[in-house]
Amino acid sequence: MHYGSLMGEMDYKTVVNSFSAGFTFLGIKRTVFTVSGNMVMGEAEFDPVNMPEVSDEAEQELEAANFDYSEVNTYSDLSYNRLDLTLGADYSIDDETTFSAELIYINFADDEVYVYGDQTGSLYVIRAGVTFGLR
Amino acid sequence: MQRTIKTTLLLFVMVSLIPVSSYADDLVEYDWGIYLGSHYTGSVDYYPRAGEYYRSNFEIRPEVGLNYIGTRNDKMLKVNAFYYDDKRMYLNAEGVGGDTWSAKLSYRSFFHRTPHDLLENMTAREAVDPEHNTPGGKTTTHQDYVPGAQFGYASHQVASEAILNLIKNDENEVKLYAAHKSIIEHGDKQVISTSHCFSCHVESHRAEVDLYTHNFMGGIEGSMGPASLAYEFGYRFTESRVGASQRYFDEAQHPIQGNKKEEFGSRLIYDDTTLAVEKQPETEKYSHTAKIKTDLPFGALAGSFTHARATNKDYGLDTKSNGGVARLFSRLSRRISFVGNFSASRIKDDPYFVDLPLWREDRPGGGQDFDYTRYSSLTRTYFSGSGEVIYNPSIRYRLSLLAGYKSNKRDDFPIQDAEYETETLFGQLTVRYRPSSKFSGSMKARIEQTDNPFMTVGKLLERRMNGVEDPITGNGFVYYFQREDYKYGDATQLPTMSQQLQFQLRYRPARKWSLVGGLRVQLDKNDDLNTIDFEKTVLQPSLSTTYVVNPSWSLYGNFTHLNESLNAPLAVALFDG
């Protein structure tokens, strides 16, 4: 048996806030400090859907079907935030030689788990090195 | 290939390190720097998402960098290279031989992790007793053959460019150029495929990635006085050097009882067999472009014409296109100018004949022939034209008014020879105002009115079937394909009316402090559908600031908020079987 289609409307809302900030400080004795950061916070969700009532006839004939659509709007919920932070320092030992150090920190917080599972976690990178120059 | 790239780059770096030889009267200057360092990468909890572009974990790796620039008279060589790890490095090299020639070479690689769909949402089963939620009936299952796998690929991009100036003086210039860009991807990826109809059985497999895309361009450009002419040839091809992934497609059977294999098998194109899935086609594209530009007594005119042919070599399918653009600039008076833009193109995409086995062959009421020809909605004729009047009364004000028309006629959409035409009228007003060096502002308002935006035509909903209008002879059942005649309802998220407004204000309270505020508002609407009234709203304010405290301190900050809402239909067909 075929009883035609049911149709409801769903509203989908996406909200994303992103902040970025940084500063550079030329310190004393040939030192340069830099800090930069970026944070993105995103959320997306459907509002609950209002599906029309299924006729008694269809509900009776299609008893194996599930007509509960109250959870459908939650299937695509997204909520996450990501922080990227970089701290750097350069120290000029002389005109030709500079020592550099950098810390990179990235954090991802998955507040609504999607099809990839919980992806919450962070990564950090510590870098250091020396630049030699010649003119 | 990877070894060849690395060897080439190493040779290039070694050659670039050779000091520039000089003669007594030559003016020689050079500057170089070498960076030696290392990095340690660590993580907490699940790191592949946060470290999407980082390869190592809990490891110390060396880093090497090189910068070199050397000049001798009017010749210059510049090299900039960095090694982060074996999947992330870059090299940029540039050479200039005075006015005669110049060349560039670049290499860049990075690693990208791609996510792993766990398929855990691919589990469902009808309830034979909804009241007690007793499972039974039709089912969706999944199987991940590579649980816990982390997928990713390394991308290597090599590009080069060489320019040879045949003639170069104050009035005339003729140059030949050639350029190339290759993108090579190595790694693995997740392939998801489904056995369908009698049961939805979703499988996840690992597939190797070994994809090569090469672009070549060459041309000649010449300018004589106020006019210039150019011709450019382009060629691109893409090939995968690994075969398609394979999977076993389940044997057809009744989804609950597990019998009736002949009946259910006769409804499918294939079952109980192993076939290729997600095959990367081998493609190539040729293009020829001619360009002209000339000054006119009242302004300037520029135009180009391109003929291109792209081929899917696996199936011998061609997409041919011919198109041109023209731009006219005219100074109507000292303060008023006019810009006209015109574009027209014709794209023809080959149809493809899909040969299918007879449906339910030798079954009661079966034997239908569902062979069909797939006509592409890419086959189309496109035209656009616009005119913009710009009024520039002083350095403080700029006002422009733009109006235009676009037409996109698809020959075979939604069915063969239907000639579905999307037409858009648009208008735009732009104002810029700068009353002082401390304050400036701009505003842009745009409106677009579209007839027949691209949409799913008549397929969203189904009418109730009290029997069927054209029943199968000798069979009382109703089959899925018969539902096609009962479908109706259009769906799209493209608007018939779009209104956009943008503001930006810049303010400098002090010489070292600046503030920029912006606002974007967009209202899209389509109330021409026979299903829902589509609406989309976008609100995006932003604020940024920079502050130079003193020569030693500087700060910046940005904030952007995006709020987007739209509506969509949820349609469910009610039927059993």
XYZ file of C-alpha atoms in Angstrom:
712
model
C 0.000 0.000 0.000
C 1.103 3.516 -0.717
C -0.281 6.545 1.123
C 1.599 9.374 -0.536
C 4.144 11.621 1.153
C 4.330 13.390 4.488
C 6.104 16.722 4.424
C 7.234 18.974 7.233
C 9.497 22.021 7.362
C 12.660 22.332 9.368
C 14.596 25.493 10.197
C 18.375 25.162 10.194
C 20.520 27.656 12.044
C 24.281 28.112 11.965
C 26.132 30.389 14.389
C 29.897 30.873 14.122
C 31.938 33.282 16.256
C 35.597 33.749 15.447
C 38.156 35.803 17.341
C 41.747 36.435 16.451
C 44.293 38.567 18.246
C 48.003 39.016 18.455
C 50.807 41.290 19.455
C 54.430 41.818 18.641
C 56.887 43.163 21.192
C 60.386 44.263 20.303
C 62.063 43.588 23.616
C 65.313 44.852 24.917
C 68.630 43.394 23.823
C 67.579 42.261 20.318
C 64.631 40.182 21.427
C 61.314 39.960 19.571
C 58.252 38.307 21.115
C 55.152 37.443 19.097
C 51.840 36.036 20.232
C 48.949 35.197 17.938
C 45.782 33.285 18.507
C 42.597 32.362 16.720
C 39.458 30.858 18.196
C 36.449 29.621 16.244
C 33.257 28.527 17.968
C 30.602 26.982 15.770
C 27.137 25.605 16.339
C 24.542 24.325 13.915
C 21.214 22.620 14.468
C 17.771 22.006 13.044
C 14.712 23.126 14.958
C 12.255 20.311 15.795
C 10.175 19.391 12.764
C 6.403 19.569 12.808
C 5.284 16.650 10.672
C 1.595 16.328 9.814
C -0.405 13.589 11.494
C -0.333 10.205 9.814
C -3.813 8.976 8.954
C -5.216 6.162 11.087
C -5.466 4.040 7.975
C -1.784 4.462 7.092
C -0.684 3.979 10.694
C -2.662 0.772 10.928
C -1.531 -0.630 7.580
C 2.119 0.419 7.999
C 2.456 -0.810 11.563
C 6.107 -1.764 11.102
C 7.037 1.828 10.321
C 8.203 4.320 12.930
C 6.367 7.634 12.657
C 8.232 9.328 15.511
C 10.185 12.223 13.980
C 10.932 13.943 17.284
C 14.649 13.050 17.179
C 15.268 13.692 13.478
C 16.280 17.309 14.074
C 19.155 16.230 16.346
C 20.911 14.024 13.777
C 22.943 16.877 12.301
C 23.722 18.852 15.473
C 27.191 20.385 15.425
C 28.972 22.158 18.264
C 32.715 22.656 18.347
C 35.414 25.119 19.170
C 38.962 25.314 17.950
C 41.852 27.286 19.390
C 45.106 27.949 17.526
C 47.780 29.635 19.612
C 51.352 30.504 18.657
C 53.996 31.968 20.961
C 57.327 32.922 19.436
C 60.581 34.534 20.481
C 63.637 35.548 18.461
C 66.938 36.560 20.012
C 69.618 38.106 17.814
C 72.922 36.885 19.157
C 74.743 39.160 16.698
C 73.978 40.726 13.327
C 74.287 37.384 11.555
C 72.952 34.884 14.094
C 69.450 34.583 15.516
C 68.068 32.032 17.952
C 64.340 31.283 17.531
C 61.856 29.353 19.635
C 58.174 28.753 19.024
C 55.282 26.974 20.692
C 52.254 25.999 18.626
C 49.159 24.782 20.454
C 45.963 23.591 18.768
C 42.912 22.392 20.675
C 39.719 21.015 19.166
C 36.714 20.449 21.428
C 33.906 18.386 19.949
C 30.803 19.069 22.012
C 28.354 17.320 19.656
C 29.806 14.122 18.293
C 29.161 13.700 14.574
C 29.771 10.671 12.316
C 33.531 10.708 13.020
C 33.209 10.031 16.753
C 34.515 12.286 19.510
C 37.391 14.246 17.973
C 38.247 16.207 21.121
C 41.968 16.543 21.570
C 44.940 18.824 21.320
C 48.334 18.953 19.684
C 51.414 20.974 20.525
C 54.652 21.604 18.679
C 57.825 22.951 20.272
C 60.319 24.379 17.790
C 63.784 25.810 18.272
C 66.610 26.673 15.927
C 69.370 29.031 14.890
C 69.633 31.131 11.713
C 73.115 31.890 10.404
C 73.495 34.600 7.792
C 76.233 36.123 5.709
C 76.335 39.238 3.594
C 58.283 10.100 -8.920
C 58.757 11.276 -5.346
C 62.468 10.332 -5.493
C 62.832 12.211 -8.792
C 61.277 15.337 -7.268
C 63.540 15.199 -4.225
C 66.663 14.616 -6.341
C 65.745 17.525 -8.620
C 65.183 19.816 -5.662
C 68.439 18.776 -4.003
C 70.374 19.460 -7.201
C 68.669 22.820 -7.543
C 69.586 23.769 -3.973
C 73.203 22.644 -4.479
C 73.501 24.605 -7.714
C 72.023 27.659 -6.072
C 74.676 27.489 -3.350
C 77.496 27.936 -5.870
C 78.783 31.474 -5.328
C 77.996 33.922 -8.084
C 81.238 34.229 -10.082
C 82.261 37.759 -10.750
C 84.422 39.872 -12.916
C 86.396 42.818 -11.746
C 83.919 45.470 -12.969
C 80.745 43.599 -12.067
C 78.499 44.802 -9.296
C 77.943 41.686 -7.174
C 75.795 41.465 -4.073
C 74.550 38.458 -2.192
C 72.830 37.634 1.051
C 72.186 34.203 2.488
C 70.976 32.538 5.645
C 70.713 28.967 6.856
C 68.341 27.809 9.560
C 69.092 24.674 11.582
C 66.560 23.565 14.143
C 64.232 20.862 15.309
C 60.702 20.365 16.519
C 58.905 18.079 18.919
C 55.245 17.215 18.402
C 53.077 15.920 21.236
C 49.359 15.494 21.803
C 46.626 14.954 24.349
C 43.610 12.693 23.658
C 42.486 12.397 20.026
C 45.015 14.390 17.990
C 44.197 13.717 14.261
C 41.572 16.484 14.113
C 43.586 19.152 15.926
C 46.688 17.967 14.070
C 44.965 17.670 10.706
C 48.064 18.939 8.907
C 50.723 17.541 11.296
C 52.275 14.186 10.536
C 54.463 13.194 13.474
C 53.511 12.543 17.069
C 55.802 12.250 20.114
C 58.855 12.624 17.917
C 61.760 15.014 17.552
C 62.521 15.851 13.940
C 65.178 18.104 12.397
C 64.366 21.245 10.384
C 66.541 22.948 7.780
C 65.938 26.231 6.004
C 67.802 28.191 3.354
C 67.508 31.748 2.026
C 69.738 33.060 -0.710
C 69.655 36.084 -2.971
C 72.472 37.031 -5.271
C 72.712 39.700 -7.951
C 75.295 40.503 -10.580
C 74.559 43.634 -12.554
C 71.017 43.042 -13.910
C 70.950 39.301 -13.175
C 69.404 37.866 -10.043
C 69.017 34.467 -8.395
C 66.767 33.978 -5.358
C 66.215 30.710 -3.462
C 64.035 30.149 -0.434
C 63.619 26.593 0.900
C 62.488 24.883 4.088
C 62.382 21.251 5.236
C 59.959 20.591 8.121
C 59.554 16.836 7.712
C 59.514 14.340 4.857
C 55.927 15.296 3.971
C 56.127 19.043 4.500
C 58.720 21.178 2.741
C 58.901 23.957 0.193
C 61.268 25.538 -2.269
C 60.868 28.756 -4.216
C 63.521 29.711 -6.739
C 63.548 32.641 -9.130
C 66.070 33.739 -11.698
C 66.090 36.932 -13.767
C 68.423 37.550 -16.695
C 68.035 41.287 -17.133
C 65.377 42.195 -19.677
C 65.859 38.954 -21.617
C 64.467 36.150 -19.517
C 63.037 35.151 -16.148
C 62.199 31.771 -14.645
C 60.518 30.464 -11.496
C 60.416 27.049 -9.885
C 58.471 26.111 -6.799
C 57.794 22.963 -4.843
C 55.484 22.585 -1.886
C 54.330 19.530 0.003
C 52.024 18.965 2.943
C 50.267 16.119 4.688
C 46.530 16.114 5.275
C 44.672 13.701 7.511
C 41.154 12.919 6.318
C 38.454 11.863 8.790
C 37.188 8.326 9.320
C 33.404 7.911 9.141
C 32.629 5.301 11.805
C 29.294 4.482 10.084
C 27.747 4.028 13.538
C 24.661 5.961 12.437
C 24.143 3.405 9.663
C 22.212 1.049 11.910
C 18.436 0.847 11.763
C 15.683 -1.677 11.660
C 11.949 -1.486 11.408
C 10.004 -2.456 14.479
C 7.579 -5.328 13.822
C 5.854 -4.310 17.027
C 6.257 -0.532 17.379
C 4.467 -0.525 20.709
C 7.155 -2.655 22.330
C 9.837 -1.544 19.878
C 10.551 -5.141 18.875
C 13.085 -5.119 16.032
C 12.324 -6.834 12.746
C 11.565 -6.004 9.126
C 13.863 -4.161 6.775
C 17.322 -3.364 8.072
C 20.349 -1.142 7.565
C 23.692 -2.534 8.709
C 27.301 -1.448 8.454
C 30.705 -3.058 8.458
C 33.993 -1.186 8.853
C 36.811 -3.373 7.526
C 39.486 -0.940 8.750
C 38.400 0.070 12.276
C 40.697 2.597 13.883
C 42.446 3.392 10.601
C 43.767 6.925 10.136
C 43.554 8.065 6.541
C 45.581 10.782 4.899
C 47.611 11.775 1.905
C 50.695 13.789 1.100
C 50.244 16.445 -1.563
C 53.255 17.467 -3.688
C 52.865 20.566 -5.855
C 55.520 21.470 -8.399
C 55.228 24.580 -10.560
C 57.536 26.255 -13.039
C 57.386 29.256 -15.352
C 59.762 30.637 -17.950
C 59.458 33.914 -19.860
C 61.599 34.905 -22.843
C 61.377 38.504 -24.028
C 61.928 38.552 -27.807
C 61.364 42.297 -28.122
C 61.265 44.744 -25.256
C 61.445 48.476 -25.671
C 59.379 51.507 -24.741
C 56.810 51.008 -27.521
C 56.782 47.306 -28.413
C 57.007 44.089 -26.464
C 56.843 40.463 -27.595
C 57.362 37.592 -25.186
C 57.073 33.813 -25.191
C 56.124 32.006 -22.016
C 55.645 28.462 -20.784
C 54.360 27.254 -17.445
C 53.596 23.986 -15.765
C 52.002 22.840 -12.518
C 51.743 19.300 -11.176
C 49.835 18.098 -8.140
C 50.663 14.593 -6.946
C 48.790 12.963 -4.093
C 49.985 9.791 -2.325
C 48.324 8.116 0.616
C 45.093 6.388 1.436
C 41.428 7.210 1.883
C 38.194 5.718 3.123
C 35.830 4.287 0.511
C 32.193 3.804 1.523
C 29.789 1.772 -0.623
C 26.357 0.239 -0.239
C 24.649 -2.982 -1.236
C 21.106 -1.884 -1.724
C 17.464 -2.568 -2.457
C 16.921 -5.785 -0.515
C 19.020 -4.619 2.456
C 21.137 -1.574 3.015
C 24.556 -2.991 3.810
C 27.147 -0.224 4.072
C 30.837 -1.131 3.995
C 33.998 0.878 4.668
C 37.322 -0.053 3.077
C 40.778 1.459 2.754
C 41.833 2.542 -0.735
C 45.239 3.667 -1.921
C 45.600 7.190 -3.366
C 48.135 7.748 -6.162
C 46.740 10.629 -8.167
C 48.594 12.749 -10.730
C 47.324 16.024 -12.190
C 49.527 17.918 -14.654
C 48.871 21.326 -16.222
C 50.900 22.809 -19.080
C 50.483 26.268 -20.564
C 52.353 28.101 -23.247
C 51.766 31.242 -25.196
C 52.916 34.373 -26.901
C 52.014 37.949 -26.020
C 52.764 41.003 -28.089
C 51.995 44.667 -27.699
C 52.507 47.350 -30.297
C 51.697 50.827 -29.153
C 48.174 50.944 -27.731
C 47.169 47.415 -28.830
C 48.152 43.966 -27.593
C 47.433 40.445 -28.801
C 48.001 37.109 -27.082
C 47.512 33.416 -27.680
C 47.660 30.714 -25.004
C 47.532 26.926 -25.257
C 46.639 24.809 -22.252
C 46.702 21.092 -21.573
C 45.759 19.243 -18.391
C 45.477 15.575 -17.579
C 44.600 13.610 -14.476
C 45.288 9.953 -13.897
C 45.218 7.564 -10.980
C 47.951 4.948 -10.952
C 46.029 2.597 -8.711
C 43.057 0.545 -9.789
C 39.580 1.036 -8.434
C 38.649 -0.394 -5.048
C 36.688 -3.622 -5.089
C 33.864 -4.844 -2.894
C 31.564 -7.792 -2.760
C 27.905 -6.967 -3.395
C 25.638 -9.226 -1.344
C 23.463 -11.932 -2.828
C 19.928 -10.606 -3.295
C 17.250 -12.115 -1.088
C 14.101 -11.239 0.805
C 15.227 -8.817 3.566
C 13.438 -10.697 6.348
C 12.829 -14.245 5.209
C 16.168 -14.700 3.430
C 14.550 -16.524 0.500
C 13.108 -15.529 -2.915
C 16.619 -15.014 -4.275
C 15.567 -15.215 -7.930
C 12.818 -12.627 -7.507
C 14.976 -10.111 -5.643
C 18.017 -10.782 -7.815
C 16.001 -10.113 -10.965
C 15.292 -6.567 -9.741
C 18.970 -5.647 -9.420
C 21.578 -4.847 -12.034
C 24.126 -6.936 -10.106
C 24.370 -8.992 -6.919
C 26.542 -11.780 -5.484
C 29.588 -10.397 -7.271
C 32.717 -8.350 -6.640
C 32.903 -5.078 -8.564
C 34.900 -1.863 -8.719
C 33.723 1.071 -6.602
C 34.782 4.733 -6.704
C 36.883 4.579 -9.859
C 38.900 7.734 -10.533
C 38.508 8.475 -14.267
C 41.446 9.448 -16.458
C 40.708 12.887 -17.887
C 42.374 15.415 -20.149
C 41.577 18.934 -21.291
C 42.854 21.066 -24.183
C 42.229 24.783 -24.452
C 43.096 27.564 -26.904
C 42.640 31.188 -25.878
C 43.065 34.350 -27.932
C 43.143 37.746 -26.218
C 43.022 41.301 -27.540
C 43.321 44.624 -25.768
C 43.426 48.078 -27.220
C 43.150 51.691 -26.188
C 40.352 53.675 -27.800
C 39.995 57.457 -28.205
C 37.386 57.423 -25.436
C 38.646 54.520 -23.272
C 39.774 50.915 -23.711
C 38.476 47.580 -24.978
C 39.598 44.088 -23.949
C 38.297 40.690 -24.944
C 39.131 37.028 -25.160
C 37.801 33.885 -26.794
C 38.422 30.324 -25.523
C 37.791 26.965 -27.137
C 38.204 23.988 -24.812
C 37.623 20.253 -24.905
C 37.665 18.046 -21.818
C 37.562 14.273 -22.193
C 36.749 11.467 -19.792
C 39.071 8.913 -21.385
C 37.569 5.946 -19.557
C 34.253 6.416 -21.349
C 35.220 8.585 -24.327
C 32.948 11.410 -23.201
C 33.716 14.946 -24.361
C 32.713 18.309 -22.921
C 33.305 21.021 -25.529
C 33.001 24.715 -24.872
C 33.362 27.959 -26.803
C 33.128 31.212 -24.978
C 34.185 34.801 -24.967
C 34.307 37.784 -22.668
C 34.565 41.470 -23.483
C 35.108 44.535 -21.330
C 34.642 48.104 -22.454
C 35.856 51.064 -20.462
C 34.737 54.512 -21.543
C 35.415 57.883 -19.962
C 32.186 59.811 -20.549
C 33.450 62.975 -18.891
C 36.124 64.049 -16.446
C 34.084 62.692 -13.541
C 31.912 60.015 -15.103
C 33.028 56.732 -16.624
C 31.284 53.626 -17.920
C 32.311 49.947 -17.678
C 30.533 47.313 -19.748
C 31.098 43.577 -19.234
C 29.792 40.917 -21.599
C 30.201 37.173 -21.539
C 28.768 34.401 -23.704
C 29.520 30.697 -23.897
C 28.193 27.452 -25.258
C 28.952 24.138 -23.486
C 28.086 20.770 -24.992
C 28.429 17.698 -22.792
C 28.164 14.317 -24.521
C 25.128 12.200 -23.657
C 25.816 8.705 -22.338
C 23.784 5.610 -23.110
C 23.160 3.448 -20.032
C 22.615 -0.158 -21.042
C 20.779 -2.165 -18.376
C 19.691 -5.798 -18.191
C 15.954 -6.379 -18.593
C 14.169 -5.766 -15.312
C 12.758 -8.927 -13.659
C 13.547 -10.874 -16.802
C 11.491 -14.064 -17.127
C 9.478 -13.160 -14.017
C 5.679 -12.593 -14.106
C 4.999 -9.142 -15.533
C 8.745 -8.501 -15.909
C 11.052 -7.959 -18.852
C 10.873 -4.146 -18.908
C 13.712 -2.406 -20.724
C 14.989 0.505 -18.633
C 17.881 1.450 -20.912
C 18.186 5.213 -21.059
C 20.346 8.035 -22.325
C 21.758 10.366 -19.695
C 21.622 13.934 -20.971
C 23.722 16.380 -19.033
C 22.458 19.590 -17.439
C 25.911 20.971 -18.195
C 24.909 21.345 -21.854
C 23.890 24.982 -21.907
C 24.093 28.423 -23.490
C 25.173 31.193 -21.169
C 25.057 34.944 -21.600
C 25.634 37.836 -19.249
C 25.878 41.550 -19.765
C 26.192 44.439 -17.356
C 26.823 48.142 -17.401
C 28.253 50.228 -14.582
C 28.288 54.015 -14.395
C 30.888 55.399 -12.010
C 30.622 58.966 -10.723
C 33.728 60.298 -9.069
C 33.089 63.977 -8.185
C 36.095 64.319 -5.872
C 38.653 62.268 -4.021
C 36.169 62.046 -1.141
C 33.233 60.500 -2.954
C 32.713 57.620 -5.333
C 29.305 56.486 -6.499
C 28.595 53.634 -8.877
C 25.420 52.147 -10.269
C 25.463 48.751 -11.944
C 22.696 46.879 -13.768
C 22.878 43.588 -15.585
C 21.229 40.485 -16.974
C 22.245 36.792 -16.968
C 20.708 33.914 -18.889
C 21.555 30.240 -18.505
C 19.617 27.951 -20.841
C 20.106 24.192 -20.213
C 19.169 22.210 -23.325
C 18.158 18.947 -21.691
C 17.009 19.787 -18.180
C 14.934 18.385 -16.554
C 14.288 16.171 -19.598
C 15.621 16.023 -23.147
C 14.992 19.202 -25.212
C 13.211 20.938 -22.282
C 15.375 24.101 -22.591
C 15.160 25.131 -18.945
C 16.183 28.788 -18.793
C 17.326 30.565 -15.663
C 17.224 34.350 -16.066
C 18.557 36.859 -13.557
C 18.258 40.624 -13.437
C 20.559 42.357 -11.011
C 21.318 45.857 -9.820
C 23.920 47.248 -7.453
C 24.621 50.583 -5.830
C 28.026 51.296 -4.291
C 28.936 54.406 -2.337
C 32.330 55.277 -0.875
C 32.797 58.315 1.315
C 36.008 59.610 2.843
C 35.433 62.994 4.495
C 38.787 63.047 6.287
C 41.891 60.972 6.837
C 40.355 59.783 10.125
C 37.102 58.444 8.771
C 35.934 56.543 5.707
C 32.922 54.434 4.934
C 31.470 52.333 2.163
C 28.089 50.828 1.412
C 27.036 48.278 -1.191
C 23.427 47.308 -1.875
C 22.610 44.574 -4.395
C 19.388 43.019 -5.545
C 18.963 39.952 -7.774
C 15.697 38.697 -9.200
C 15.806 35.213 -10.756
C 13.287 33.273 -12.811
C 13.566 29.465 -12.709
C 16.596 28.912 -10.486
C 18.180 25.454 -10.825
C 16.082 22.991 -8.821
C 14.870 19.446 -8.399
C 11.809 19.528 -10.635
C 8.777 17.462 -9.647
C 10.533 14.799 -7.565
C 10.177 15.796 -3.907
C 6.772 14.294 -3.020
C 4.534 11.401 -4.081
C 0.784 11.319 -4.599
C -1.174 8.524 -2.963
C -1.395 5.473 -5.191
C -4.789 3.815 -5.203
C -3.551 1.131 -7.506
C -1.553 2.418 -10.447
C -2.612 4.183 -13.615
C -0.588 1.832 -15.796
C -0.487 -1.570 -14.063
C 1.903 -4.313 -15.117
C 0.261 -6.962 -17.228
C -0.033 -10.256 -15.383
C 1.131 -8.946 -12.026
C -0.923 -7.240 -9.297
C 2.010 -5.867 -7.317
C 3.155 -2.251 -7.370
C 6.886 -1.786 -7.858
C 9.225 1.055 -6.961
C 9.678 2.253 -10.555
C 5.918 2.839 -10.865
C 6.146 5.487 -8.140
C 7.953 7.763 -10.615
C 4.605 8.570 -12.287
C 3.201 9.773 -8.962
C 5.964 12.196 -8.042
C 5.511 15.952 -7.832
C 6.908 18.913 -5.931
C 9.901 21.155 -6.619
C 12.783 21.779 -4.242
C 15.739 24.145 -4.207
C 17.705 26.359 -1.876
C 18.385 28.911 -4.591
C 16.420 32.162 -4.338
C 14.178 33.968 -6.790
C 14.880 37.187 -4.889
C 18.125 38.036 -3.143
C 18.797 41.301 -1.304
C 22.283 42.016 -0.027
C 23.575 44.949 1.986
C 27.124 45.604 3.172
C 28.551 48.416 5.269
C 32.092 49.122 6.308
C 33.288 51.987 8.488
C 36.929 52.837 9.170
C 37.850 55.176 11.984
C 41.255 56.270 13.256
C 40.810 57.812 16.738
C 44.567 58.339 16.932
C 47.456 58.171 14.505
C 48.471 54.727 15.780
C 45.018 53.285 16.390
C 42.475 52.167 13.811
C 39.042 50.584 14.066
C 37.119 48.863 11.270
C 33.496 47.820 11.677
C 31.506 45.922 9.092
C 28.057 44.452 8.608
C 26.742 42.079 5.940
C 23.045 41.301 5.671
C 21.524 38.968 3.077
C 17.890 38.015 2.628
C 17.095 35.279 0.097
C 13.614 34.138 -0.749
C 11.913 31.748 -3.137
C 8.115 31.661 -2.934
C 7.629 30.260 -6.424
C 7.974 26.630 -5.309
C 4.912 24.406 -5.078
C 6.155 22.855 -1.820
C 7.574 25.346 0.688
C 8.404 29.049 0.745
C 12.178 29.018 1.012
C 13.885 31.718 3.068
C 17.481 32.270 4.037
C 18.890 35.071 6.157
C 22.526 35.889 6.819
C 23.736 38.401 9.403
C 27.477 38.942 9.728
C 28.848 41.819 11.820
C 32.596 42.198 12.263
C 34.991 44.421 14.162
C 38.755 44.705 13.986
C 41.368 46.970 15.471
C 45.107 47.574 15.285
C 47.107 49.577 17.773
C 50.764 50.470 17.546
C 51.597 51.430 21.126
C 55.122 52.485 20.268
C 57.807 51.270 17.875
C 58.279 48.248 20.152
C 54.652 47.236 20.751
C 51.866 46.482 18.295
C 48.548 44.687 18.772
C 45.674 43.587 16.598
C 42.316 41.919 17.149
C 39.404 40.738 15.006
C 35.932 39.478 15.783
C 33.412 38.074 13.314
C 29.954 36.744 14.070
C 27.997 34.736 11.496
C 24.336 33.954 11.987
C 22.697 32.059 9.133
C 19.247 30.500 9.123
C 17.275 28.765 6.399
C 14.420 26.334 6.069
C 14.229 22.962 4.312
C 11.547 20.375 3.640
C 11.538 16.923 5.234
C 9.627 14.531 2.962
C 8.803 10.898 3.733
C 6.922 8.528 1.397
C 4.498 6.264 3.266
C 4.303 2.741 1.849
C 4.994 -0.825 2.786
C 7.082 -3.438 0.995
